[in-house]
Amino acid sequence: MSAIHQNVSTSLSASTSTFLAHNNLKSLKPSHVSVAGRLSAVVKCVATPSAEKTGASFLSLFNHFSILTVGAAFDEAYNTNVARNENLAKLQAGYLFPEIARRRNAHIAKNPDAKVISLGIGDTTEPIPEVITSAMSKRSEVLSTVSGYSGYGAEQGEQKLRAAIASTYYSGLGIEENDIFVSDGAKSDISRLQVLFGSNVTMAVQDPSYPVNILCFILFLLASLLSAANELLYRAYVDSSVILGQTGLFQKDVEKYANIEYMRCTPENGFFPDLSTVGRTDIIFFCSPNNPTGSAASREQLTKLVQFAKENGSIIVYDSAYAMYVSDDSPRSIFEIPGAKEVALEVSSFSKYAGFTGVRLGWTAIPKELHYSDGFPVAKDFNRIVCTCFNGASNIAQAGGLACVSPEGIKAMHEVVGFYKENTAIIVDTFDSLGFKVYGGKNAPYVWVHFPGRSSWDVFSEILEKTHVVTTPGSGFGPGGEGFVRVSAFGHRENVLEACRRFKELYK
Amino acid sequence: MSAIHQNVSTSLSASTSTFLAHNNLKSLKPSHVSVAGRLSAVVKCVATPSAEKTGASFLSLFNHFSILTVGAAFDEAYNTNVARNENLAKLQAGYLFPEIARRRNAHIAKNPDAKVISLGIGDTTEPIPEVITSAMSKRSEVLSTVSGYSGYGAEQGEQKLRAAIASTYYSGLGIEENDIFVSDGAKSDISRLQVLFGSNVTMAVQDPSYPVNILCFILFLLASLLSAANELLYRAYVDSSVILGQTGLFQKDVEKYANIEYMRCTPENGFFPDLSTVGRTDIIFFCSPNNPTGSAASREQLTKLVQFAKENGSIIVYDSAYAMYVSDDSPRSIFEIPGAKEVALEVSSFSKYAGFTGVRLGWTAIPKELHYSDGFPVAKDFNRIVCTCFNGASNIAQAGGLACVSPEGIKAMHEVVGFYKENTAIIVDTFDSLGFKVYGGKNAPYVWVHFPGRSSWDVFSEILEKTHVVTTPGSGFGPGGEGFVRVSAFGHRENVLEACRRFKELYK
């Protein structure tokens, strides 16, 4: 019996709806209950209960009703008259990771004894430092005490955490605690940013780039493809039927989608786009250190990007989720670039610093200086989005976040990051020693290995079949990733070493 | 020094941007860096660094740069060329709870020694049962172990939790584990439902109803007010300038907003709308047991609602967040009504059952039988929304959720709910004994007290000034709430007793 029905006494079997409990039927007046679907199936049921009847006799009525309903369902399913959201109806399914999973599973089925190692999806594998988990554990425990209990928190995050994030990651950069919006992770915040900007914006993304970001934005941008095509300042001609039809989201023979400016990042341009060929968009989505290429943009490059945004009046959505992996003097934050606060906001996360992929905690920093064309501060609208459509990150996760940015937590995060960077070095050295051109790795937990002239999926399959190691085909991140494979450094050390041993075996 | 910059050695003070560290400047080639805003302010800076210069001399350059930037900011702030989302630009600020907070603070300032008791906002006050917090604490701890660590979880929630929610709350109702989408709370899920349905839907809400729900939907509906006015099947004439202008969201002299069907719920109709006067909408938002009126719709009423939805081909978004407070035989789930699975989805939450308002955990149940007009299952699109724009609820909160629906957890939740229900009975008895007409309370933690002929805000002020108790004026929930005050039963027992003692003093 279900928990919430515990006050309802009934002798009917649990497989019947609890609405048939005898004491419930008194409220059903004798009447015709006509339940008709306007569009397809029509279900008509005549129920004439009286208060004297027993539960058992109503069970037979119920069965009659059920049969009628089920009968109708067999004839033709009922459909509401609500039109499916056309944006969703036209969006192709996400392709990359499901396809990898499909191939991985097929491989395991074919090779049941193989020890498959996954260096594919960028999911953390190492435990969360104890100094951080103990803070979350303690916060959980005090929630069972009168003095330690707390209910709704501020939607923007706990003030102490906002202040600590500002001072830890943006010291001296003019970002203050009220510019920080604590979130349940970057993916959710990117979705809230879409709601913020609405459907009439144009956007640019790096090519290659992480597919989810593109997917998220496309949901909203498809609307403007249909309704605001005239307003697009730059548009490579691609028939909208190709985009909105049955062709899939990352179709290899299409290099650019209308309304989305693909900024090609290749070894030739140092993985930084040639901005002279990039059209003006409202939003520029830029991830550095980059997933998947592992490259971090230099100070000079980011200065150019900020200048480009300023000349165009664009807003940069800067994803700095891998900033702590930077080893050289590349900026850790876009706000290190003078003037960036007027053209950029920054999304970040504890996921890859403290193993918080499952705990869910991140933040978005929006400077007061960032304004829409009418002078209205972007942060003010984002604050409203957060207050209306979010209720704050879990208080327990926030206690973990506060521990992350304590002196011991920062040290512990650097150890986590350091561990994955050692993995990265092992992978880089391996492919280096085999004569491959290897990119990334230095400032990010991703190694971007070049297989010139070969199809990414072919290489992916070759590696999977011959070494039982799952990687990610570069073309899954966009046409600019063709010919590359991404090897993730998230893995237990023994698995990384074993994978590299197998790579050496395959490509020696 | 910020954590992520620990690898950067610099002798500059922390108040300057770390980008000035000496070793960073080598990448800055001698060049003209021109940063110009197209729209308003123009900031031009000439920087001609060479690699030989010292950090100190660049500090002066930085200062020069800063002065230029700041100078420009003083002249005129830079604006991007990105248009503000017109929906947000036109939306009035949320009014109710900020206004209550303002009046509360003014009262405290005027009466610094008064012991103010809040029975206003519906936030839980009692500790989370230990059986639940200990599960979260344990889950936190094992995340620091190699064997217990887990990274990304399924976006839809952990399978065990989905199954447990389905069997606990929907036993025998035909809702299965894969119909359950675990969330970080009802508010977030309502926002995701907006994204799901898109901007071209029409909607109905109860009047009075909880303002956030309306706010959330309005964000999206304002678009259709502008673009799809012709498609509205029902529209009371209200000049759109009234709605979209400077009049505020809940202006008292406006009873209905265009494109939103207000379903009046009053004592006269048993707090259930007269559906014969309600126009057809795509979405019907329905909360039962209701916040703020505290009324639960009966089985007969909900049968009518389902029939109404079916006749119109509408989708009911049923908010059952207070279902465990039901004391009589009112349905705990819309799915207890035959046929509801074809026209309804249900949003719910552990917030008010286990004190999870800060922990953040809820769910949405979407039956496979719920289809759009083209026959496409709503759940399939929602699954995509969840996968694209959400990364699952915190794994620690989910461990708490699993403990909630264990046998001990269910017992403990009933004790929490029982405690608040005792509070409710005390409040109901108090106003009853004073001769007021009192509604709600029986099936919900809210008491809806009638002050016929009086303004809700006047009564709110009278109670605050004379008893130092914060309540909520009914008119803040919509015009149908005028003349009522909502008294929340969320409070420590001694506060509820003291508040009631003061009510008796005031209204004896």
PDB file of N, CA, C and O in Angstrom, chain A residues 279-313:
ATOM      1  N   GLY A 279      31.551  35.964 -38.210  1.00  0.00           N
ATOM      2  CA  GLY A 279      30.525  36.998 -38.265  1.00  0.00           C
ATOM      3  C   GLY A 279      30.066  37.414 -36.887  1.00  0.00           C
ATOM      4  O   GLY A 279      30.267  36.702 -35.900  1.00  0.00           O
ATOM      5  N   ARG A 280      29.432  38.561 -36.841  1.00  0.00           N
ATOM      6  CA  ARG A 280      28.944  39.074 -35.567  1.00  0.00           C
ATOM      7  C   ARG A 280      27.765  38.235 -35.065  1.00  0.00           C
ATOM      8  O   ARG A 280      26.851  37.911 -35.820  1.00  0.00           O
ATOM      9  N   THR A 281      27.804  37.878 -33.793  1.00  0.00           N
ATOM     10  CA  THR A 281      26.658  37.236 -33.152  1.00  0.00           C
ATOM     11  C   THR A 281      26.409  37.934 -31.817  1.00  0.00           C
ATOM     12  O   THR A 281      27.278  38.627 -31.306  1.00  0.00           O
ATOM     13  N   ASP A 282      25.217  37.690 -31.266  1.00  0.00           N
ATOM     14  CA  ASP A 282      24.932  38.263 -29.940  1.00  0.00           C
ATOM     15  C   ASP A 282      25.764  37.585 -28.866  1.00  0.00           C
ATOM     16  O   ASP A 282      26.359  38.224 -28.018  1.00  0.00           O
ATOM     17  N   ILE A 283      25.765  36.254 -28.924  1.00  0.00           N
ATOM     18  CA  ILE A 283      26.423  35.472 -27.883  1.00  0.00           C
ATOM     19  C   ILE A 283      27.609  34.732 -28.496  1.00  0.00           C
ATOM     20  O   ILE A 283      27.506  34.184 -29.594  1.00  0.00           O
ATOM     21  N   ILE A 284      28.737  34.752 -27.780  1.00  0.00           N
ATOM     22  CA  ILE A 284      29.902  33.957 -28.194  1.00  0.00           C
ATOM     23  C   ILE A 284      30.181  32.980 -27.072  1.00  0.00           C
ATOM     24  O   ILE A 284      30.555  33.373 -25.968  1.00  0.00           O
ATOM     25  N   PHE A 285      29.959  31.715 -27.364  1.00  0.00           N
ATOM     26  CA  PHE A 285      30.215  30.694 -26.366  1.00  0.00           C
ATOM     27  C   PHE A 285      31.662  30.253 -26.504  1.00  0.00           C
ATOM     28  O   PHE A 285      32.078  29.815 -27.570  1.00  0.00           O
ATOM     29  N   PHE A 286      32.424  30.395 -25.419  1.00  0.00           N
ATOM     30  CA  PHE A 286      33.864  30.114 -25.527  1.00  0.00           C
ATOM     31  C   PHE A 286      34.332  29.353 -24.294  1.00  0.00           C
ATOM     32  O   PHE A 286      34.184  29.823 -23.164  1.00  0.00           O
ATOM     33  N   CYS A 287      34.880  28.174 -24.517  1.00  0.00           N
ATOM     34  CA  CYS A 287      35.341  27.301 -23.446  1.00  0.00           C
ATOM     35  C   CYS A 287      36.858  27.214 -23.466  1.00  0.00           C
ATOM     36  O   CYS A 287      37.447  26.795 -24.461  1.00  0.00           O
ATOM     37  N   SER A 288      37.497  27.657 -22.385  1.00  0.00           N
ATOM     38  CA  SER A 288      38.957  27.599 -22.293  1.00  0.00           C
ATOM     39  C   SER A 288      39.360  27.455 -20.835  1.00  0.00           C
ATOM     40  O   SER A 288      38.899  28.232 -20.000  1.00  0.00           O
ATOM     41  N   PRO A 289      40.239  26.498 -20.490  1.00  0.00           N
ATOM     42  CA  PRO A 289      40.768  25.435 -21.328  1.00  0.00           C
ATOM     43  C   PRO A 289      39.628  24.640 -21.966  1.00  0.00           C
ATOM     44  O   PRO A 289      38.603  24.422 -21.347  1.00  0.00           O
ATOM     45  N   ASN A 290      39.902  24.210 -23.184  1.00  0.00           N
ATOM     46  CA  ASN A 290      38.814  23.722 -24.025  1.00  0.00           C
ATOM     47  C   ASN A 290      38.545  22.231 -23.872  1.00  0.00           C
ATOM     48  O   ASN A 290      39.454  21.418 -23.782  1.00  0.00           O
ATOM     49  N   ASN A 291      37.277  21.901 -23.851  1.00  0.00           N
ATOM     50  CA  ASN A 291      36.812  20.550 -24.030  1.00  0.00           C
ATOM     51  C   ASN A 291      36.213  20.514 -25.417  1.00  0.00           C
ATOM     52  O   ASN A 291      35.262  21.254 -25.673  1.00  0.00           O
ATOM     53  N   PRO A 292      36.744  19.796 -26.383  1.00  0.00           N
ATOM     54  CA  PRO A 292      37.605  18.631 -26.262  1.00  0.00           C
ATOM     55  C   PRO A 292      39.091  18.832 -26.581  1.00  0.00           C
ATOM     56  O   PRO A 292      39.853  17.902 -26.348  1.00  0.00           O
ATOM     57  N   THR A 293      39.500  19.966 -27.109  1.00  0.00           N
ATOM     58  CA  THR A 293      40.862  20.007 -27.672  1.00  0.00           C
ATOM     59  C   THR A 293      41.941  20.087 -26.597  1.00  0.00           C
ATOM     60  O   THR A 293      43.113  19.886 -26.887  1.00  0.00           O
ATOM     61  N   GLY A 294      41.548  20.443 -25.382  1.00  0.00           N
ATOM     62  CA  GLY A 294      42.522  20.540 -24.300  1.00  0.00           C
ATOM     63  C   GLY A 294      43.381  21.791 -24.368  1.00  0.00           C
ATOM     64  O   GLY A 294      44.276  21.963 -23.536  1.00  0.00           O
ATOM     65  N   SER A 295      43.120  22.653 -25.340  1.00  0.00           N
ATOM     66  CA  SER A 295      43.921  23.878 -25.472  1.00  0.00           C
ATOM     67  C   SER A 295      43.373  24.993 -24.596  1.00  0.00           C
ATOM     68  O   SER A 295      42.159  25.137 -24.452  1.00  0.00           O
ATOM     69  N   ALA A 296      44.288  25.784 -24.041  1.00  0.00           N
ATOM     70  CA  ALA A 296      43.868  26.990 -23.323  1.00  0.00           C
ATOM     71  C   ALA A 296      44.263  28.186 -24.165  1.00  0.00           C
ATOM     72  O   ALA A 296      45.377  28.256 -24.690  1.00  0.00           O
ATOM     73  N   ALA A 297      43.341  29.120 -24.292  1.00  0.00           N
ATOM     74  CA  ALA A 297      43.662  30.337 -25.040  1.00  0.00           C
ATOM     75  C   ALA A 297      44.648  31.179 -24.236  1.00  0.00           C
ATOM     76  O   ALA A 297      44.566  31.248 -23.006  1.00  0.00           O
ATOM     77  N   SER A 298      45.569  31.802 -24.958  1.00  0.00           N
ATOM     78  CA  SER A 298      46.562  32.650 -24.294  1.00  0.00           C
ATOM     79  C   SER A 298      45.952  34.005 -23.958  1.00  0.00           C
ATOM     80  O   SER A 298      44.870  34.364 -24.428  1.00  0.00           O
ATOM     81  N   ARG A 299      46.703  34.743 -23.171  1.00  0.00           N
ATOM     82  CA  ARG A 299      46.265  36.091 -22.807  1.00  0.00           C
ATOM     83  C   ARG A 299      46.075  36.961 -24.046  1.00  0.00           C
ATOM     84  O   ARG A 299      45.105  37.717 -24.165  1.00  0.00           O
ATOM     85  N   GLU A 300      46.995  36.823 -24.973  1.00  0.00           N
ATOM     86  CA  GLU A 300      46.906  37.617 -26.198  1.00  0.00           C
ATOM     87  C   GLU A 300      45.652  37.240 -26.992  1.00  0.00           C
ATOM     88  O   GLU A 300      44.940  38.110 -27.509  1.00  0.00           O
ATOM     89  N   GLN A 301      45.406  35.931 -27.094  1.00  0.00           N
ATOM     90  CA  GLN A 301      44.228  35.480 -27.828  1.00  0.00           C
ATOM     91  C   GLN A 301      42.939  35.970 -27.162  1.00  0.00           C
ATOM     92  O   GLN A 301      42.023  36.450 -27.831  1.00  0.00           O
ATOM     93  N   LEU A 302      42.885  35.848 -25.849  1.00  0.00           N
ATOM     94  CA  LEU A 302      41.664  36.279 -25.156  1.00  0.00           C
ATOM     95  C   LEU A 302      41.479  37.788 -25.222  1.00  0.00           C
ATOM     96  O   LEU A 302      40.350  38.287 -25.238  1.00  0.00           O
ATOM     97  N   THR A 303      42.589  38.501 -25.270  1.00  0.00           N
ATOM     98  CA  THR A 303      42.499  39.958 -25.450  1.00  0.00           C
ATOM     99  C   THR A 303      41.852  40.264 -26.795  1.00  0.00           C
ATOM    100  O   THR A 303      40.988  41.145 -26.921  1.00  0.00           O
ATOM    101  N   LYS A 304      42.243  39.497 -27.810  1.00  0.00           N
ATOM    102  CA  LYS A 304      41.620  39.655 -29.138  1.00  0.00           C
ATOM    103  C   LYS A 304      40.138  39.317 -29.092  1.00  0.00           C
ATOM    104  O   LYS A 304      39.313  39.977 -29.728  1.00  0.00           O
ATOM    105  N   LEU A 305      39.819  38.254 -28.355  1.00  0.00           N
ATOM    106  CA  LEU A 305      38.417  37.837 -28.264  1.00  0.00           C
ATOM    107  C   LEU A 305      37.566  38.919 -27.600  1.00  0.00           C
ATOM    108  O   LEU A 305      36.462  39.241 -28.064  1.00  0.00           O
ATOM    109  N   VAL A 306      38.094  39.478 -26.514  1.00  0.00           N
ATOM    110  CA  VAL A 306      37.366  40.537 -25.811  1.00  0.00           C
ATOM    111  C   VAL A 306      37.204  41.753 -26.724  1.00  0.00           C
ATOM    112  O   VAL A 306      36.131  42.372 -26.794  1.00  0.00           O
ATOM    113  N   GLN A 307      38.260  42.073 -27.432  1.00  0.00           N
ATOM    114  CA  GLN A 307      38.211  43.205 -28.356  1.00  0.00           C
ATOM    115  C   GLN A 307      37.160  42.962 -29.445  1.00  0.00           C
ATOM    116  O   GLN A 307      36.362  43.839 -29.782  1.00  0.00           O
ATOM    117  N   PHE A 308      37.146  41.735 -29.966  1.00  0.00           N
ATOM    118  CA  PHE A 308      36.175  41.338 -30.983  1.00  0.00           C
ATOM    119  C   PHE A 308      34.748  41.475 -30.451  1.00  0.00           C
ATOM    120  O   PHE A 308      33.862  42.024 -31.120  1.00  0.00           O
ATOM    121  N   ALA A 309      34.538  41.003 -29.232  1.00  0.00           N
ATOM    122  CA  ALA A 309      33.211  41.103 -28.617  1.00  0.00           C
ATOM    123  C   ALA A 309      32.824  42.564 -28.445  1.00  0.00           C
ATOM    124  O   ALA A 309      31.673  42.950 -28.675  1.00  0.00           O
ATOM    125  N   LYS A 310      33.790  43.358 -28.058  1.00  0.00           N
ATOM    126  CA  LYS A 310      33.491  44.763 -27.798  1.00  0.00           C
ATOM    127  C   LYS A 310      33.149  45.494 -29.098  1.00  0.00           C
ATOM    128  O   LYS A 310      32.214  46.292 -29.153  1.00  0.00           O
ATOM    129  N   GLU A 311      33.899  45.195 -30.131  1.00  0.00           N
ATOM    130  CA  GLU A 311      33.631  45.823 -31.429  1.00  0.00           C
ATOM    131  C   GLU A 311      32.239  45.456 -31.945  1.00  0.00           C
ATOM    132  O   GLU A 311      31.575  46.236 -32.607  1.00  0.00           O
ATOM    133  N   ASN A 312      31.821  44.221 -31.613  1.00  0.00           N
ATOM    134  CA  ASN A 312      30.534  43.734 -32.106  1.00  0.00           C
ATOM    135  C   ASN A 312      29.397  43.929 -31.120  1.00  0.00           C
ATOM    136  O   ASN A 312      28.248  43.621 -31.435  1.00  0.00           O
ATOM    137  N   GLY A 313      29.736  44.356 -29.928  1.00  0.00           N
ATOM    138  CA  GLY A 313      28.691  44.452 -28.900  1.00  0.00           C
ATOM    139  C   GLY A 313      28.140  43.098 -28.508  1.00  0.00           C
ATOM    140  O   GLY A 313      26.956  42.965 -28.181  1.00  0.00           O
TER     141      GLY A 313
END
